[in-house]
PDB file of C-alpha atoms in Angstrom:
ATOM      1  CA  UNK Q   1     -69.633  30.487  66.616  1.00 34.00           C
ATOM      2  CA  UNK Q   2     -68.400  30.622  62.691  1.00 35.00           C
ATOM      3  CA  UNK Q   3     -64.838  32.521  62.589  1.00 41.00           C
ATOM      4  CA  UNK Q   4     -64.715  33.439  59.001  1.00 41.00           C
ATOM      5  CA  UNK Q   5     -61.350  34.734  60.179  1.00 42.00           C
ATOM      6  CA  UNK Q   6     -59.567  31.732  60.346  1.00 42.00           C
ATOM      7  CA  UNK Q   7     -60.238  31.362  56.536  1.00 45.00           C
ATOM      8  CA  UNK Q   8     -57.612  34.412  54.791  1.00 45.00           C
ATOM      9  CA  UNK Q   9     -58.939  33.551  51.227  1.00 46.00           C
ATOM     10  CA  UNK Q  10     -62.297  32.908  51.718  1.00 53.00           C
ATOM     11  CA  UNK Q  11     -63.120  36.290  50.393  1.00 64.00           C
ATOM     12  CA  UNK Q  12     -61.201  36.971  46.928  1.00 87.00           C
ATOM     13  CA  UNK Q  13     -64.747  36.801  44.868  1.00 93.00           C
ATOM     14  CA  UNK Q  14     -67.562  39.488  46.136  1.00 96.00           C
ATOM     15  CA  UNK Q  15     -71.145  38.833  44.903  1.00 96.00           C
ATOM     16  CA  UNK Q  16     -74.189  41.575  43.958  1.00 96.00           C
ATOM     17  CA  UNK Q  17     -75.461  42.859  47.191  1.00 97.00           C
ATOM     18  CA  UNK Q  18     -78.576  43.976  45.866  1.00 97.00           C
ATOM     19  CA  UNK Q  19     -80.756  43.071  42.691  1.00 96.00           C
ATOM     20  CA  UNK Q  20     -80.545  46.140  40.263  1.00 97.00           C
ATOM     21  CA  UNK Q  21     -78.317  47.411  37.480  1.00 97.00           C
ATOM     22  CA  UNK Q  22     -74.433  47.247  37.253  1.00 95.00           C
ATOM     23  CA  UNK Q  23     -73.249  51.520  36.738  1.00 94.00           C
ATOM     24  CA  UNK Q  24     -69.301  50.866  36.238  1.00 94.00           C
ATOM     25  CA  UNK Q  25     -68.604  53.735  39.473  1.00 95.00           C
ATOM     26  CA  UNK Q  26     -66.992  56.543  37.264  1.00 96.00           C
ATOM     27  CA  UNK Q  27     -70.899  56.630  35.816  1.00 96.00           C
ATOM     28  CA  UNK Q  28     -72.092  57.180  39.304  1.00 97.00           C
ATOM     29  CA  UNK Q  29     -73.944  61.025  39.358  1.00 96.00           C
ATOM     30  CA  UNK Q  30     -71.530  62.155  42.656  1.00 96.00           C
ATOM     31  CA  UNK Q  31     -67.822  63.034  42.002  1.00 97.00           C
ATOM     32  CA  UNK Q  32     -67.060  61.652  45.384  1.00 96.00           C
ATOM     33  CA  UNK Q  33     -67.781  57.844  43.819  1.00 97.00           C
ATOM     34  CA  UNK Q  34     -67.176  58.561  40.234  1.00 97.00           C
ATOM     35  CA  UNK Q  35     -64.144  60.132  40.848  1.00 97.00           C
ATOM     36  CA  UNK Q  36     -63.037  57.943  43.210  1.00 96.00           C
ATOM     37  CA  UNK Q  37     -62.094  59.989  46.163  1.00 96.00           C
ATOM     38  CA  UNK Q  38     -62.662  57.627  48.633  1.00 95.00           C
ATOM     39  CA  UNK Q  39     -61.487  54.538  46.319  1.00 95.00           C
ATOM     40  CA  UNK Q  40     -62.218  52.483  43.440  1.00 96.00           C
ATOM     41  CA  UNK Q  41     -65.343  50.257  43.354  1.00 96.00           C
ATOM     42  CA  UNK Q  42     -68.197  49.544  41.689  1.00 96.00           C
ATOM     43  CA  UNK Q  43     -72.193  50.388  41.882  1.00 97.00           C
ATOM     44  CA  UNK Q  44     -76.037  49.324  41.984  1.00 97.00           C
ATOM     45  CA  UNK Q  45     -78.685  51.124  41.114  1.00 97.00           C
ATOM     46  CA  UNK Q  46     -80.874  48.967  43.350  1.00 97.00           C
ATOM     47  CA  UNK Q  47     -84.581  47.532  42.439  1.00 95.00           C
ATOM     48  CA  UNK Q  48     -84.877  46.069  45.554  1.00 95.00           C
ATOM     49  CA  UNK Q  49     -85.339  47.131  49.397  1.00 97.00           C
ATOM     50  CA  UNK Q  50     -82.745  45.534  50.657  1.00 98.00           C
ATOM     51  CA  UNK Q  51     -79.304  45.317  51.142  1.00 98.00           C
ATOM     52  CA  UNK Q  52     -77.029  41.867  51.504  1.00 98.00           C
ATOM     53  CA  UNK Q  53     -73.477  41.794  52.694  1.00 98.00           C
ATOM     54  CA  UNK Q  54     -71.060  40.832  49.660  1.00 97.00           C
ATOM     55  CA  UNK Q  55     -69.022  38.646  51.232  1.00 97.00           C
ATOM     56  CA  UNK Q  56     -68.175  36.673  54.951  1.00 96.00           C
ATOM     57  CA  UNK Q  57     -66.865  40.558  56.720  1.00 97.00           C
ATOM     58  CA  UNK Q  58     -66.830  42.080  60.567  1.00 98.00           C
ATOM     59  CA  UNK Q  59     -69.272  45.674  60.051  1.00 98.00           C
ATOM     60  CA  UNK Q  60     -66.483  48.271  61.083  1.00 98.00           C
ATOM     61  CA  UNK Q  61     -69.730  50.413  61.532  1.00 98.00           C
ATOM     62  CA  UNK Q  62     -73.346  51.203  60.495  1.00 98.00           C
ATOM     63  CA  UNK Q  63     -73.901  55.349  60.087  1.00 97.00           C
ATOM     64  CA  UNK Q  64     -75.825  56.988  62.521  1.00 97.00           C
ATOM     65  CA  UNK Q  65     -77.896  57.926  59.787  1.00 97.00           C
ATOM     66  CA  UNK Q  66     -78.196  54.691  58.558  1.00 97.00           C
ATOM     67  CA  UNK Q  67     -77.363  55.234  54.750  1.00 97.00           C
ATOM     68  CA  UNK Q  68     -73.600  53.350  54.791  1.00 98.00           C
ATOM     69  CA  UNK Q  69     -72.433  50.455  56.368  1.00 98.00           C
ATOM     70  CA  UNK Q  70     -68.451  49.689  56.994  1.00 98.00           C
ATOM     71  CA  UNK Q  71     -67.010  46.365  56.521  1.00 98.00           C
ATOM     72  CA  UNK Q  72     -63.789  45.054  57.362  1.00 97.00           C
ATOM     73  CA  UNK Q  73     -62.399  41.066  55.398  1.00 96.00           C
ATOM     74  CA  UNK Q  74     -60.268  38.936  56.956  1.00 93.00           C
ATOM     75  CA  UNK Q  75     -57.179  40.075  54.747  1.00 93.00           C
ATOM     76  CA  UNK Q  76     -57.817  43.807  55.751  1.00 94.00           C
ATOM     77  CA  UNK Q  77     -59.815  44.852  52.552  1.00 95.00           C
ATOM     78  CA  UNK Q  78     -62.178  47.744  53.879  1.00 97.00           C
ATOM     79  CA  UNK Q  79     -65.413  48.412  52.297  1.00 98.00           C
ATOM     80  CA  UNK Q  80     -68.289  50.313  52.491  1.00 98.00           C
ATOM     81  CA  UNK Q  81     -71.434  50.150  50.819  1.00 98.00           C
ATOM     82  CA  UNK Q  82     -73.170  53.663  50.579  1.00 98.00           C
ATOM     83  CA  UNK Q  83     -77.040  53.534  49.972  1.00 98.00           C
ATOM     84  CA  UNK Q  84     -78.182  56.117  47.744  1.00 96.00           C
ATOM     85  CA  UNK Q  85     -76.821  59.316  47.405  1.00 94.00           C
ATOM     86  CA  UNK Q  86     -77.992  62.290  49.264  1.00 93.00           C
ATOM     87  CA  UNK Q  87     -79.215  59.458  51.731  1.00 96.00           C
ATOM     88  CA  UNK Q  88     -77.683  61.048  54.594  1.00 94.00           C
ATOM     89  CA  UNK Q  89     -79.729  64.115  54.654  1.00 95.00           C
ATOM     90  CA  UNK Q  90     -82.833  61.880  55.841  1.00 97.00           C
ATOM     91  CA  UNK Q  91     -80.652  61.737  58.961  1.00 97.00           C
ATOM     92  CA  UNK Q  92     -82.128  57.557  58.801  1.00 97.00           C
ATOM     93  CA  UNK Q  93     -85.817  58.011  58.000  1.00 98.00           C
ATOM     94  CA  UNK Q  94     -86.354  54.831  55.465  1.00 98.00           C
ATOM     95  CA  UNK Q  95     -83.390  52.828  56.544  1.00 98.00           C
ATOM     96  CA  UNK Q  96     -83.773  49.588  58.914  1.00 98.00           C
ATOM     97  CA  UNK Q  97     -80.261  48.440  59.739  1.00 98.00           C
ATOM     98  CA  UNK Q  98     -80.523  44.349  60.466  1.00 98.00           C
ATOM     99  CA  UNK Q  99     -77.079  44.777  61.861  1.00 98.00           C
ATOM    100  CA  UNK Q 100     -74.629  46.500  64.082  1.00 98.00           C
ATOM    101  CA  UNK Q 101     -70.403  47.396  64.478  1.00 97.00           C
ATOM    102  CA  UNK Q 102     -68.469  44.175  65.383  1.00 98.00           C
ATOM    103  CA  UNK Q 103     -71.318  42.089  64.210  1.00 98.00           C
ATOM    104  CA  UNK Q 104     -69.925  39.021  62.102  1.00 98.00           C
ATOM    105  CA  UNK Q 105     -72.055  38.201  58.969  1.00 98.00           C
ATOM    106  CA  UNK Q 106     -71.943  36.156  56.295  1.00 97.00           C
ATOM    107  CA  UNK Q 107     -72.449  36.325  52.220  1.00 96.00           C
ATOM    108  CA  UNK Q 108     -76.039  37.282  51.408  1.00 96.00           C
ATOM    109  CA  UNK Q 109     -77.053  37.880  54.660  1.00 98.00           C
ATOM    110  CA  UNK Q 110     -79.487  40.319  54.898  1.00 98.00           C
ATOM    111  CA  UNK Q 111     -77.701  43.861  56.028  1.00 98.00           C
ATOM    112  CA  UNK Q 112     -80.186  46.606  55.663  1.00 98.00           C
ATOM    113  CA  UNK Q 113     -83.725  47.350  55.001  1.00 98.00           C
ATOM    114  CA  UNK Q 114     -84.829  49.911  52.762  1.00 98.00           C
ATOM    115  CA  UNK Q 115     -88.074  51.556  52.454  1.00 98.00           C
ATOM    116  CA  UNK Q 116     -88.345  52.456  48.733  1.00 96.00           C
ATOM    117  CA  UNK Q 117     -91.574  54.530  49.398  1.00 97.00           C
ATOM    118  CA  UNK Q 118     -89.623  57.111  51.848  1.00 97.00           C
ATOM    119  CA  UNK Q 119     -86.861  57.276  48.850  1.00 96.00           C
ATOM    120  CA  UNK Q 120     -89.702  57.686  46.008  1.00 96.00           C
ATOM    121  CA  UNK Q 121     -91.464  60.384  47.972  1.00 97.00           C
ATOM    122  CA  UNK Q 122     -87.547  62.532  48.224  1.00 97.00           C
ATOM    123  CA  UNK Q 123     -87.284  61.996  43.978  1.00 96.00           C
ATOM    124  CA  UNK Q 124     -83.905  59.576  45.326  1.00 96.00           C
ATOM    125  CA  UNK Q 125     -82.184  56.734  43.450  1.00 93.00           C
ATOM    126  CA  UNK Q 126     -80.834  53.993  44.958  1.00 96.00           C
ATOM    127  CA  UNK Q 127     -77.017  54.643  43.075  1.00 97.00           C
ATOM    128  CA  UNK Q 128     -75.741  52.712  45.568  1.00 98.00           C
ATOM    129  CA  UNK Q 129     -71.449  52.142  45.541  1.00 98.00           C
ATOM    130  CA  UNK Q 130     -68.969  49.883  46.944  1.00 97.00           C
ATOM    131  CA  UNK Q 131     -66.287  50.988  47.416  1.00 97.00           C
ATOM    132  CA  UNK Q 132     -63.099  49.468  48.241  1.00 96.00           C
ATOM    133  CA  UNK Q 133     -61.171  52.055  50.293  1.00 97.00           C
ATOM    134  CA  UNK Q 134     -57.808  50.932  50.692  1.00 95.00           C
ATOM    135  CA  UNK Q 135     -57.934  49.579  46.884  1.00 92.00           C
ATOM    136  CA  UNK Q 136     -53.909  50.521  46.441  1.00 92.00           C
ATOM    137  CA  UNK Q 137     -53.644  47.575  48.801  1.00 93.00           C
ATOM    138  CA  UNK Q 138     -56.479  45.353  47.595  1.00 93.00           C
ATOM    139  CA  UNK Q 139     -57.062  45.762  43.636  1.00 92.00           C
ATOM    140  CA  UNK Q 140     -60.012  44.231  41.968  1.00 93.00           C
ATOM    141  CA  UNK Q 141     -61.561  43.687  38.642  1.00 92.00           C
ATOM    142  CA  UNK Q 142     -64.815  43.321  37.825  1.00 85.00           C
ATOM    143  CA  UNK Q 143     -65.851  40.157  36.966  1.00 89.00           C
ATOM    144  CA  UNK Q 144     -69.876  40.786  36.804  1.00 85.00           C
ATOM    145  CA  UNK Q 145     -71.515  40.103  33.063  1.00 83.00           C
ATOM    146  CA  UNK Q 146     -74.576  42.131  31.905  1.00 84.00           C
ATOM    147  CA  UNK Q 147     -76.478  45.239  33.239  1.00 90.00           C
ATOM    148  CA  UNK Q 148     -78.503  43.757  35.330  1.00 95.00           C
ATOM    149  CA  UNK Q 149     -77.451  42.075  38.931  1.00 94.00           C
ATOM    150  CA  UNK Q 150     -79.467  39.532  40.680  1.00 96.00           C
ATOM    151  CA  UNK Q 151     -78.143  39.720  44.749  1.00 96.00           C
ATOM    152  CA  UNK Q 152     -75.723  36.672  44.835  1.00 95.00           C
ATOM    153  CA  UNK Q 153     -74.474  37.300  40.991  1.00 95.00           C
ATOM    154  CA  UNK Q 154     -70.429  37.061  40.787  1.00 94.00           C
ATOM    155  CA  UNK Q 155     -69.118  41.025  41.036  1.00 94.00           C
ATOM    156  CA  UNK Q 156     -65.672  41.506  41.584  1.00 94.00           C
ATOM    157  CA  UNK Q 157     -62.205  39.550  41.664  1.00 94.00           C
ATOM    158  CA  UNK Q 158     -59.404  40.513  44.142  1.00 92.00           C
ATOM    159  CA  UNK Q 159     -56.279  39.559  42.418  1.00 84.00           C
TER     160      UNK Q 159
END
């Protein structure tokens, strides 16, 4: 099987994981993103119905409610990509995860599903952060041009 892991700097450039419009994440409408309690990052608002992994990563973990998936890089950069906000509170209902915790994946591959008529029908947005939580120890910049993101479009840096 592919071992990303073997490859420490495979990983410095993360790409769009969804088609949709770039929000810079201090625009993001939660204070937990756009203040950047749980790290620095950037966001989505996502056209699409799915979700795509940014880069080669291990999933640290897929919440039981479906709306956030973990994922750990070969140099210890943690992310985690949070679908929508207020997401949780549909304790999974319009969420199809296409993967699990210790699963390896690569960039682009498919991650989650999402069914945009469950998240029309709750008046929810797809605002949908990643966010690098140990950023003190993995800084970024963003890299992306224009509003809008196609999935595989150039996102962020890691110095």
């Amino acid at each position: 099987m592919f071992n990303f892991f073997k490859k420490k700097n495979d990983n410095k450039k993360l790409v769009a994981y969804a088609k949709g419009k770039f929000i810079p994440i201090t625009d993001v409408p939660d204070p937990i993103f756009s203040e950047k309690m749980m790290g620095d990052g950037v966001a989505i608002l996502v056209k699409g119905d799915t979700i795509y992994a940014p880069c080669d990563a291990k999933v640290a973990m897929v919440a039981t409610t479906f709306h956030a998936v973990g994922l750990n890089l070969a140099d210890g950069t943690e992310l985690l990509i949070h679908i929508g906000l207020e997401t949780v509170n549909l304790n999974g209902k319009g969420f199809t995860p296409l993967v699990k915790a210790n699963d390896e994946i690569k960039k682009g591959q498919p991650i989650m599903k999402v069914d945009l008529n469950v998240m029309k029908e709750n008046n929810l947005e797809l605002y949908t952060p990643l966010v690098v939580l140990n950023h003190d120890s993995h800084p970024f910049k963003d890299i992306h041009t224009g509003d809008n993101i196609e999935v595989g479009d150039d996102l962020i840096q890691f110095d």
